[in-house]
Amino acid sequence: MSVLRPLDKLPGLNTATILLVGTEDALLQQLAEAMLKEDCTSELKVHLAKSLPLPSNVNRPRIDLIVFVVNLHSKHSLRNVEESLHHVDATFFLGKVSFLATGAGQESHCSIHRNTVMKLAHTYRSPLLFCDLEIEDFRAAMAQRLVRMLQICAGHVPSVSALNLLSLLQSSENPSLEDL
Amino acid sequence: METQSEEQAAAEAADSRGEGEPPQVAGPQAARPEDRMALLLRVRAQTKQQLLEYKSMVDANEEKTPEQIMQEKQIEAKIEELEKEIEEAKIAFEMKKLALDSVLMDNMKQILSLNKSVMKSQQETRDLEDKLLDVRKKRLQLKQASERKLLEIQTEKNKQKDDLGSMENSGKIKTIQQNLEMEIQITTVIQHVFQNLILGSKANWAEDSALKETVLQLEKNLTMIQ
């Protein structure tokens, strides 16, 4: 299939799947390992991809959360993410997509401005997270956060849905974007 | 531009999750039924949640999207309007929840006070039971002491009896007894001799009071004295 749809497969019992899309293989791998180390009551499955579309011959479970990882040091990763975004169904953006910008700590190496990524996130109405994936403590904290988000998006947390979470996360971002 | 690392990572992910599982399974097996219960309850909650999501998606898809091509600014404005509606709905819901919670609070407070009184009375019951237990213990101790005393008395009595029995078996008493018997026999013979003397004299012993008394006294059977 060329377009990812959120609800075209039945969910696995007690399973939550996250898809990390980004060009930085090493960082994604490390983040995936950090996430799997987290203590979680449901089973976690982490898929990594350089870009979408994913090959259709692989049997994969329903994806609950997509995180697009953008490295602020390379314009290539941003372009890659922008192209991959076309292969995601619109219904995914109701809380099941998130952007993660890494490398913001080293201002001198940043070739992409922060606001570019913020505008991208704002266009797609998805939360944007900043994290320096190379530092282990930040990575562990981000992994914890992503695990919680994933649990909510997979429907494993009663009384909170992905849309609910989305509107919760958005209220803090909008005021800053109005300054743009 | 797809990578094989995706499948690798998926396999790795499944593996690391799989490694995490055997330690849990090999863990305390007594806790397994509770684990399974917890798992079932969790899965039930998850299924409910997902059903809700699917329902909301079905409802959302029934909404008609505007066919006309609007300018981007208008789209943005519309999106923000919809987002505001969502926020307002959420706030109304939260207020209702707060109102309900205050009613629940009263019930909870009542429950708490009842629990306190229940605990107090349970404590009192426990104290009384302790006292009862003490009294029972004392009674048992007294019983045991009296048992011991009675046992002592019994052993003392048995000892006395044994002593007596052993005394009787000693030789001294035997000789005395034999002497006594002989004396009694001799006296009996003497009695009979005197009796026969008086009877043989053919005197009327019933007339004389002194003679009558003597004869009657001779009738006394001395073996009874033993």
PDB file of C-alpha atoms in Angstrom, chain A residues 7 9 11 13-14 29 36 40-41 43-44 46-48 50-51 53-55 58 60 62 91 96 125 154-161 164 167 170, chain B residues 1-3 5-7 9-10 12-14 16-17 21 24 39 42-43 45-47 49-50 53-54 57 60-61 72 76 79-80 83 86-87 90:
ATOM      1  CA  LEU A   7      -7.503   2.101  10.939  1.00  0.00           C
ATOM      2  CA  LYS A   9      -5.984  -3.139  10.151  1.00  0.00           C
ATOM      3  CA  PRO A  11      -5.285  -3.856  16.384  1.00  0.00           C
ATOM      4  CA  LEU A  13      -4.436  -7.320  21.699  1.00  0.00           C
ATOM      5  CA  ASN A  14      -2.326  -5.460  24.222  1.00  0.00           C
ATOM      6  CA  GLN A  29      18.154   2.652  16.644  1.00  0.00           C
ATOM      7  CA  LEU A  36      11.986  -0.917  24.551  1.00  0.00           C
ATOM      8  CA  CYS A  40       5.213  -0.737  29.952  1.00  0.00           C
ATOM      9  CA  THR A  41       2.180  -2.855  30.648  1.00  0.00           C
ATOM     10  CA  GLU A  43       3.723  -5.011  24.411  1.00  0.00           C
ATOM     11  CA  LEU A  44       5.718  -2.498  22.415  1.00  0.00           C
ATOM     12  CA  VAL A  46       9.092  -0.361  17.258  1.00  0.00           C
ATOM     13  CA  HIS A  47       9.488  -0.082  13.496  1.00  0.00           C
ATOM     14  CA  LEU A  48      12.184   2.022  11.882  1.00  0.00           C
ATOM     15  CA  LYS A  50      14.224   5.753   6.371  1.00  0.00           C
ATOM     16  CA  SER A  51      11.258   7.088   4.482  1.00  0.00           C
ATOM     17  CA  PRO A  53       6.216   4.573   1.436  1.00  0.00           C
ATOM     18  CA  LEU A  54       6.848   1.322   3.221  1.00  0.00           C
ATOM     19  CA  PRO A  55       7.070  -1.829   1.121  1.00  0.00           C
ATOM     20  CA  VAL A  58       5.998  -6.951   4.692  1.00  0.00           C
ATOM     21  CA  ARG A  60       3.275  -5.462   9.759  1.00  0.00           C
ATOM     22  CA  ARG A  62      -1.386  -1.647  12.692  1.00  0.00           C
ATOM     23  CA  THR A  91      -6.847  10.743   9.186  1.00  0.00           C
ATOM     24  CA  LYS A  96      -1.296   9.847  15.707  1.00  0.00           C
ATOM     25  CA  ARG A 125      -1.514  20.289  13.362  1.00  0.00           C
ATOM     26  CA  ALA A 154      -3.066   2.810  20.796  1.00  0.00           C
ATOM     27  CA  GLY A 155      -6.063   3.208  23.042  1.00  0.00           C
ATOM     28  CA  HIS A 156      -4.506   1.480  26.030  1.00  0.00           C
ATOM     29  CA  VAL A 157      -5.162   4.301  28.434  1.00  0.00           C
ATOM     30  CA  PRO A 158      -8.812   4.500  29.337  1.00  0.00           C
ATOM     31  CA  SER A 159     -10.563   7.866  29.078  1.00  0.00           C
ATOM     32  CA  VAL A 160      -7.811   9.514  27.027  1.00  0.00           C
ATOM     33  CA  SER A 161      -7.857   9.315  23.245  1.00  0.00           C
ATOM     34  CA  ASN A 164      -7.765  14.395  23.396  1.00  0.00           C
ATOM     35  CA  SER A 167      -5.733  19.156  21.870  1.00  0.00           C
ATOM     36  CA  GLN A 170      -1.567  21.993  21.188  1.00  0.00           C
TER      37      GLN A 170
ATOM     38  CA  MET B   1      14.262   4.085  -0.550  1.00  0.00           C
ATOM     39  CA  GLU B   2      13.032   1.468   1.854  1.00  0.00           C
ATOM     40  CA  THR B   3      15.590  -0.135   4.038  1.00  0.00           C
ATOM     41  CA  SER B   5      16.779  -2.208   8.559  1.00  0.00           C
ATOM     42  CA  GLU B   6      13.073  -1.855   9.056  1.00  0.00           C
ATOM     43  CA  GLU B   7      12.441  -5.553   9.068  1.00  0.00           C
ATOM     44  CA  ALA B   9      14.486  -3.598  13.627  1.00  0.00           C
ATOM     45  CA  ALA B  10      11.033  -5.123  13.764  1.00  0.00           C
ATOM     46  CA  GLU B  12      14.870  -7.083  16.968  1.00  0.00           C
ATOM     47  CA  ALA B  13      12.028  -5.286  18.610  1.00  0.00           C
ATOM     48  CA  ALA B  14       9.998  -8.476  18.754  1.00  0.00           C
ATOM     49  CA  SER B  16      13.792  -7.832  22.846  1.00  0.00           C
ATOM     50  CA  ARG B  17      10.175  -7.876  23.833  1.00  0.00           C
ATOM     51  CA  GLU B  21       8.681 -12.014  28.602  1.00  0.00           C
ATOM     52  CA  GLN B  24       8.142 -12.601  33.675  1.00  0.00           C
ATOM     53  CA  LEU B  39      -4.151  -8.695  31.694  1.00  0.00           C
ATOM     54  CA  ARG B  42      -6.516  -4.338  30.752  1.00  0.00           C
ATOM     55  CA  VAL B  43      -7.342  -5.866  27.412  1.00  0.00           C
ATOM     56  CA  ALA B  45     -10.392  -1.638  28.842  1.00  0.00           C
ATOM     57  CA  GLN B  46      -8.283  -1.355  25.694  1.00  0.00           C
ATOM     58  CA  THR B  47     -10.939  -2.960  23.546  1.00  0.00           C
ATOM     59  CA  GLN B  49     -11.306   2.365  24.178  1.00  0.00           C
ATOM     60  CA  GLN B  50     -10.649   1.211  20.645  1.00  0.00           C
ATOM     61  CA  GLU B  53     -12.218   5.366  18.647  1.00  0.00           C
ATOM     62  CA  TYR B  54     -13.692   3.423  15.766  1.00  0.00           C
ATOM     63  CA  MET B  57     -14.054   7.734  13.260  1.00  0.00           C
ATOM     64  CA  ALA B  60     -16.299  11.764  11.664  1.00  0.00           C
ATOM     65  CA  ASN B  61     -16.398  10.208   8.231  1.00  0.00           C
ATOM     66  CA  GLU B  72      -5.637  28.704   2.491  1.00  0.00           C
ATOM     67  CA  GLU B  76      -6.904  27.974   8.495  1.00  0.00           C
ATOM     68  CA  ILE B  79      -9.694  24.823  11.308  1.00  0.00           C
ATOM     69  CA  GLU B  80      -9.185  27.165  14.209  1.00  0.00           C
ATOM     70  CA  GLU B  83     -10.523  23.549  17.320  1.00  0.00           C
ATOM     71  CA  ILE B  86     -13.522  21.095  20.580  1.00  0.00           C
ATOM     72  CA  GLU B  87     -11.996  23.069  23.437  1.00  0.00           C
ATOM     73  CA  LYS B  90     -14.009  19.682  26.607  1.00  0.00           C
TER      74      LYS B  90
END
